[in-house]
Amino acid sequence: MVLFAFSHLDPFGSVAEFTDAALRNLRNGGILSATCTDMASLMGRNREAFSRNYDGATTARTEFAQELSARVVLGHLARVAARHCKSITPLCVLLSPEGNCLYLTIRVNRGASKANKSLEMSSTFLRHCLICQERVFVKLQSWPNELRGKGEIDYGLTCECAKTQPGQTFAHAGPLWSDSIFDSDFLAIFQTKIEILDPDNKALLTTILRALQESQLVDCPFFFTTMQLRPRDGMIPSLEAIVKELRAQGFHAARTNLHKKGIRTSATLAQFLQAVESAKEIIFCDNK
């Protein structure tokens, strides 16, 4: 049987029905890239189709839905690869400028122990607080015990929203990939090959690569956006000003390539909002 070193999936819609054949026929160390155009289901607008395509996975409509959907697809790829005793290593995740395509690139390696570790990374759920936006990964092994537990359930969140707010205060999504979605070595090699690969679009590729490199330096899953901000004075600082202020306060922060208004940071939502206010004050003082 001929095994391929590189495969690219670009169907009209979900890649799920082609992933088994693609991963089965990739050699050790092979590269698989995929273009996902089923954005309606990936973004949570068609949850039934999403569940059918991706192993019964659930999703949630959040401000970081782009990364959430990418992690669900990566989790699907890891589980399919494990059937063939293979593991995956995500190399990069990109969103098209129009927001209608999601591009994923992974490396596939053979080996039972590697496949087991990769499978563990894909057997994770996200627990997301709808009030304070706190996010936490929950392992699949702890899921049944929590649901069957008597008395007060430990939701894994540090916030008190479930106790102080009425109704459903959090959402679940997954199973999904919980490890890094970028590979620094791959991005470094990509940087050296820009002129050779596409000299006509060097400026565009350099901009994309810079955003990817910044994102992978901030080892924090998901991001916050300025889309939900509703300041009374109508003033929202630039993303660069917010990132600068977050870093000045000691947090890791960088813009993300998965959302035009997104910032990946180690700060909580409250700390993020405080940094936005501080950035506004600095801009106001500079304009005086």
CSV table of C-alpha atoms in Angstrom, one decimal:
chain,number,residue,atom,x,y,z
A,1,MET,CA,0.0,0.0,0.0
A,2,VAL,CA,1.3,3.4,-1.0
A,3,LEU,CA,1.4,5.9,2.0
A,4,PHE,CA,1.4,9.6,1.4
A,5,ALA,CA,3.7,12.2,2.9
A,6,PHE,CA,1.1,15.0,2.4
A,7,SER,CA,-2.6,15.1,2.0
A,8,HIS,CA,-5.0,18.0,1.7
A,9,LEU,CA,-8.7,17.9,2.3
A,10,ASP,CA,-10.8,20.6,0.7
A,11,PRO,CA,-14.4,19.3,0.5
A,12,PHE,CA,-17.5,21.5,0.2
A,13,GLY,CA,-18.6,21.3,3.8
A,14,SER,CA,-17.3,19.1,6.6
A,15,VAL,CA,-14.1,17.1,6.3
A,16,ALA,CA,-15.3,14.4,8.8
A,17,GLU,CA,-16.3,11.8,6.2
A,18,PHE,CA,-12.8,11.9,4.6
A,19,THR,CA,-10.6,12.0,7.6
A,20,ASP,CA,-10.5,8.2,8.2
A,21,ALA,CA,-9.2,7.5,4.7
A,22,ALA,CA,-6.7,10.4,4.8
A,23,LEU,CA,-5.2,9.5,8.1
A,24,ARG,CA,-5.1,5.8,7.4
A,25,ASN,CA,-3.0,6.4,4.3
A,26,LEU,CA,-0.5,9.0,5.7
A,27,ARG,CA,3.0,7.7,6.5
A,28,ASN,CA,4.8,8.3,9.7
A,29,GLY,CA,5.6,12.0,10.0
A,30,GLY,CA,3.2,12.8,7.2
A,31,ILE,CA,1.3,16.1,7.0
A,32,LEU,CA,-2.5,16.5,6.7
A,33,SER,CA,-4.1,19.9,6.0
A,34,ALA,CA,-7.8,20.4,5.9
A,35,THR,CA,-10.1,23.2,4.9
A,36,CYS,CA,-13.4,23.3,6.8
A,37,THR,CA,-16.2,25.3,5.2
A,38,ASP,CA,-19.1,24.0,7.3
A,39,MET,CA,-18.9,27.2,9.4
A,40,ALA,CA,-22.6,27.3,10.1
A,41,SER,CA,-22.3,24.1,12.2
A,42,LEU,CA,-18.8,24.9,13.5
A,43,MET,CA,-20.0,28.3,14.8
A,44,GLY,CA,-22.9,26.7,16.7
A,45,ARG,CA,-25.7,27.8,14.4
A,46,ASN,CA,-26.5,24.2,13.4
A,47,ARG,CA,-25.8,22.0,16.4
A,48,GLU,CA,-27.5,18.9,15.1
A,49,ALA,CA,-25.2,18.8,12.0
A,50,PHE,CA,-22.2,19.6,14.2
A,51,SER,CA,-23.0,16.6,16.4
A,52,ARG,CA,-23.6,14.3,13.5
A,53,ASN,CA,-20.3,15.2,11.8
A,54,TYR,CA,-18.0,15.2,14.8
A,55,ASP,CA,-18.6,12.1,16.9
A,56,GLY,CA,-21.6,13.5,18.8
A,57,ALA,CA,-19.7,16.5,20.0
A,58,THR,CA,-21.5,19.5,21.5
A,59,THR,CA,-20.7,23.1,21.0
A,60,ALA,CA,-21.7,26.5,22.4
A,61,ARG,CA,-22.1,29.9,20.8
A,62,THR,CA,-19.3,31.9,22.4
A,63,GLU,CA,-17.1,34.8,21.5
A,64,PHE,CA,-14.3,32.3,20.9
A,65,ALA,CA,-16.3,30.0,18.8
A,66,GLN,CA,-13.6,30.0,16.1
A,67,GLU,CA,-11.0,28.4,18.3
A,68,LEU,CA,-13.6,26.2,20.0
A,69,SER,CA,-14.6,24.7,16.7
A,70,ALA,CA,-11.0,24.2,15.7
A,71,ARG,CA,-10.3,22.3,18.9
A,72,VAL,CA,-13.4,20.1,18.3
A,73,VAL,CA,-12.2,19.2,14.8
A,74,LEU,CA,-8.6,18.5,16.1
A,75,GLY,CA,-10.1,16.3,18.7
A,76,HIS,CA,-12.0,14.4,16.0
A,77,LEU,CA,-8.8,14.0,14.0
A,78,ALA,CA,-7.0,12.7,17.1
A,79,ARG,CA,-9.7,10.1,17.7
A,80,VAL,CA,-9.8,8.9,14.1
A,81,ALA,CA,-5.9,8.7,14.0
A,82,ALA,CA,-5.9,6.6,17.2
A,83,ARG,CA,-7.9,3.9,15.4
A,84,HIS,CA,-4.9,3.4,13.2
A,85,CYS,CA,-2.4,3.6,16.0
A,86,LYS,CA,-1.4,7.1,15.1
A,87,SER,CA,-1.1,10.4,16.9
A,88,ILE,CA,-1.5,14.0,15.8
A,89,THR,CA,0.5,17.2,16.4
A,90,PRO,CA,-1.3,20.4,15.5
A,91,LEU,CA,1.0,22.7,13.5
A,92,CYS,CA,-1.2,25.7,12.9
A,93,VAL,CA,-4.8,26.9,12.8
A,94,LEU,CA,-5.9,29.7,10.5
A,95,LEU,CA,-9.2,31.5,9.8
A,96,SER,CA,-9.7,33.0,6.4
A,97,PRO,CA,-10.0,36.8,6.3
A,98,GLU,CA,-13.7,36.5,5.4
A,99,GLY,CA,-14.3,34.1,8.2
A,100,ASN,CA,-15.9,31.5,6.0
A,101,CYS,CA,-13.1,28.9,6.1
A,102,LEU,CA,-11.1,27.2,8.8
A,103,TYR,CA,-7.6,25.8,7.9
A,104,LEU,CA,-6.0,23.1,10.0
A,105,THR,CA,-2.6,21.6,9.6
A,106,ILE,CA,-1.4,18.6,11.6
A,107,ARG,CA,1.6,16.2,11.6
A,108,VAL,CA,0.8,12.4,12.0
A,109,ASN,CA,3.1,10.0,13.8
A,110,ARG,CA,2.8,6.3,14.3
A,111,GLY,CA,3.0,4.5,17.7
A,112,ALA,CA,0.7,3.1,20.3
A,113,SER,CA,2.0,5.2,23.2
A,114,LYS,CA,1.9,8.4,21.1
A,115,ALA,CA,-1.7,7.5,20.0
A,116,ASN,CA,-2.8,7.0,23.6
A,117,LYS,CA,-1.4,10.4,24.7
A,118,SER,CA,-3.0,12.1,21.7
A,119,LEU,CA,-6.3,10.4,22.5
A,120,GLU,CA,-6.1,11.6,26.1
A,121,MET,CA,-5.7,15.2,24.8
A,122,SER,CA,-8.8,14.8,22.7
A,123,SER,CA,-11.0,13.4,25.5
A,124,THR,CA,-11.6,16.7,27.2
A,125,PHE,CA,-14.6,18.9,27.6
A,126,LEU,CA,-14.8,22.7,28.0
A,127,ARG,CA,-16.8,24.1,30.9
A,128,HIS,CA,-17.6,27.8,30.2
A,129,CYS,CA,-19.2,30.2,32.6
A,130,LEU,CA,-21.8,32.3,30.8
A,131,ILE,CA,-21.6,35.1,33.4
A,132,CYS,CA,-17.9,35.8,34.0
A,133,GLN,CA,-16.6,34.0,31.0
A,134,GLU,CA,-14.3,31.7,33.0
A,135,ARG,CA,-13.2,28.6,31.0
A,136,VAL,CA,-11.8,25.3,32.3
A,137,PHE,CA,-11.0,22.0,30.7
A,138,VAL,CA,-12.6,18.9,32.3
A,139,LYS,CA,-11.3,15.4,31.7
A,140,LEU,CA,-13.8,12.8,30.5
A,141,GLN,CA,-12.9,10.4,33.3
A,142,SER,CA,-14.3,12.8,35.9
A,143,TRP,CA,-17.6,13.5,34.0
A,144,PRO,CA,-19.8,10.6,35.1
A,145,ASN,CA,-18.8,10.9,38.8
A,146,GLU,CA,-19.7,14.5,38.9
A,147,LEU,CA,-23.1,13.9,37.3
A,148,ARG,CA,-23.9,11.0,39.6
A,149,GLY,CA,-22.6,12.8,42.7
A,150,LYS,CA,-25.0,13.6,45.5
A,151,GLY,CA,-25.2,17.0,47.1
A,152,GLU,CA,-23.2,20.0,45.8
A,153,ILE,CA,-21.5,19.3,42.5
A,154,ASP,CA,-18.0,20.6,41.9
A,155,TYR,CA,-18.2,22.3,38.5
A,156,GLY,CA,-14.5,22.8,38.3
A,157,LEU,CA,-14.9,26.6,38.0
A,158,THR,CA,-13.3,28.9,40.6
A,159,CYS,CA,-16.1,31.5,40.2
A,160,GLU,CA,-19.2,31.6,42.4
A,161,CYS,CA,-21.6,32.3,39.6
A,162,ALA,CA,-23.3,28.9,39.8
A,163,LYS,CA,-24.2,29.6,43.5
A,164,THR,CA,-25.1,33.3,43.3
A,165,GLN,CA,-26.9,33.5,39.9
A,166,PRO,CA,-30.2,31.9,39.0
A,167,GLY,CA,-30.7,29.4,36.2
A,168,GLN,CA,-28.1,27.8,34.0
A,169,THR,CA,-24.8,29.7,34.4
A,170,PHE,CA,-22.4,27.5,32.4
A,171,ALA,CA,-22.2,25.6,29.1
A,172,HIS,CA,-20.4,22.5,28.1
A,173,ALA,CA,-18.6,21.8,24.8
A,174,GLY,CA,-16.6,18.9,23.5
A,175,PRO,CA,-15.0,16.5,23.4
A,176,LEU,CA,-12.2,18.6,22.1
A,177,TRP,CA,-8.4,19.0,21.8
A,178,SER,CA,-7.0,20.6,25.0
A,179,ASP,CA,-3.3,20.9,24.1
A,180,SER,CA,-1.5,23.5,22.0
A,181,ILE,CA,-2.8,24.2,18.5
A,182,PHE,CA,0.5,25.7,17.3
A,183,ASP,CA,4.0,24.3,16.7
A,184,SER,CA,6.9,26.7,17.1
A,185,ASP,CA,9.3,24.6,15.1
A,186,PHE,CA,6.9,24.5,12.2
A,187,LEU,CA,6.3,28.2,12.3
A,188,ALA,CA,10.1,28.8,12.4
A,189,ILE,CA,10.6,26.7,9.3
A,190,PHE,CA,7.7,28.4,7.6
A,191,GLN,CA,9.3,31.8,8.2
A,192,THR,CA,12.5,30.7,6.4
A,193,LYS,CA,10.5,29.5,3.4
A,194,ILE,CA,8.2,32.4,2.8
A,195,GLU,CA,10.1,33.9,-0.2
A,196,ILE,CA,10.6,30.5,-1.8
A,197,LEU,CA,6.9,29.5,-1.4
A,198,ASP,CA,5.2,32.6,-2.5
A,199,PRO,CA,7.3,35.7,-3.1
A,200,ASP,CA,4.4,37.7,-4.6
A,201,ASN,CA,2.5,37.5,-1.3
A,202,LYS,CA,5.4,37.8,1.1
A,203,ALA,CA,3.9,40.8,3.0
A,204,LEU,CA,0.6,39.0,3.6
A,205,LEU,CA,2.3,35.7,4.6
A,206,THR,CA,4.6,37.6,7.0
A,207,THR,CA,1.7,39.3,8.7
A,208,ILE,CA,-0.1,36.0,9.1
A,209,LEU,CA,3.0,34.3,10.4
A,210,ARG,CA,3.7,37.1,12.9
A,211,ALA,CA,0.1,36.7,14.3
A,212,LEU,CA,0.6,32.9,14.6
A,213,GLN,CA,4.0,33.3,16.3
A,214,GLU,CA,2.5,35.8,18.8
A,215,SER,CA,-0.5,33.5,19.5
A,216,GLN,CA,1.7,30.5,20.2
A,217,LEU,CA,3.8,32.5,22.7
A,218,VAL,CA,0.8,33.0,24.8
A,219,ASP,CA,0.0,29.5,26.1
A,220,CYS,CA,-3.6,30.2,27.0
A,221,PRO,CA,-6.6,28.5,25.4
A,222,PHE,CA,-9.2,30.8,23.9
A,223,PHE,CA,-9.4,34.5,23.9
A,224,PHE,CA,-11.5,37.6,24.7
A,225,THR,CA,-12.8,40.1,22.2
A,226,THR,CA,-13.7,43.7,22.2
A,227,MET,CA,-16.9,43.0,20.3
A,228,GLN,CA,-18.9,42.7,23.6
A,229,LEU,CA,-17.7,45.9,25.1
A,230,ARG,CA,-20.3,48.6,25.5
A,231,PRO,CA,-18.5,51.6,27.1
A,232,ARG,CA,-20.7,54.5,28.1
A,233,ASP,CA,-18.3,57.0,26.4
A,234,GLY,CA,-18.3,54.9,23.2
A,235,MET,CA,-14.5,54.7,23.3
A,236,ILE,CA,-12.7,51.4,22.8
A,237,PRO,CA,-8.9,51.4,22.8
A,238,SER,CA,-7.0,49.8,20.0
A,239,LEU,CA,-6.1,46.1,20.4
A,240,GLU,CA,-2.4,47.1,20.4
A,241,ALA,CA,-3.1,49.5,23.4
A,242,ILE,CA,-4.9,46.8,25.3
A,243,VAL,CA,-2.2,44.2,24.7
A,244,LYS,CA,0.4,46.7,25.8
A,245,GLU,CA,-1.5,47.5,29.0
A,246,LEU,CA,-2.1,43.8,29.8
A,247,ARG,CA,1.7,43.1,29.4
A,248,ALA,CA,2.4,46.1,31.6
A,249,GLN,CA,0.3,44.6,34.3
A,250,GLY,CA,2.2,41.4,34.2
A,251,PHE,CA,-0.1,39.2,32.0
A,252,HIS,CA,0.7,37.3,28.9
A,253,ALA,CA,-1.2,38.9,26.0
A,254,ALA,CA,-1.1,38.8,22.2
A,255,ARG,CA,-3.6,39.3,19.3
A,256,THR,CA,-5.0,36.1,17.9
A,257,ASN,CA,-5.3,35.2,14.2
A,258,LEU,CA,-8.7,33.6,14.8
A,259,HIS,CA,-10.6,36.8,15.4
A,260,LYS,CA,-10.1,40.3,14.2
A,261,LYS,CA,-11.0,41.8,17.6
A,262,GLY,CA,-9.6,39.0,19.7
A,263,ILE,CA,-6.8,39.0,22.3
A,264,ARG,CA,-5.3,35.9,23.8
A,265,THR,CA,-4.3,36.5,27.4
A,266,SER,CA,-3.7,34.9,30.8
A,267,ALA,CA,-5.9,37.5,32.5
A,268,THR,CA,-9.5,36.9,33.6
A,269,LEU,CA,-12.4,38.8,32.2
A,270,ALA,CA,-12.4,41.2,35.1
A,271,GLN,CA,-8.7,41.8,34.7
A,272,PHE,CA,-9.1,42.2,30.9
A,273,LEU,CA,-11.8,44.8,31.4
A,274,GLN,CA,-9.7,46.6,33.9
A,275,ALA,CA,-6.8,46.7,31.4
A,276,VAL,CA,-9.2,48.2,28.8
A,277,GLU,CA,-10.2,51.0,31.2
A,278,SER,CA,-6.5,51.6,32.0
A,279,ALA,CA,-5.7,51.8,28.3
A,280,LYS,CA,-8.5,54.4,27.9
A,281,GLU,CA,-7.1,56.5,30.7
A,282,ILE,CA,-3.7,56.5,29.2
A,283,ILE,CA,-5.0,57.5,25.7
A,284,PHE,CA,-7.1,60.3,27.3
A,285,CYS,CA,-4.1,61.7,29.2
A,286,ASP,CA,-1.9,61.5,26.0
A,287,ASN,CA,-4.5,63.5,24.1
A,288,LYS,CA,-4.6,66.3,26.6
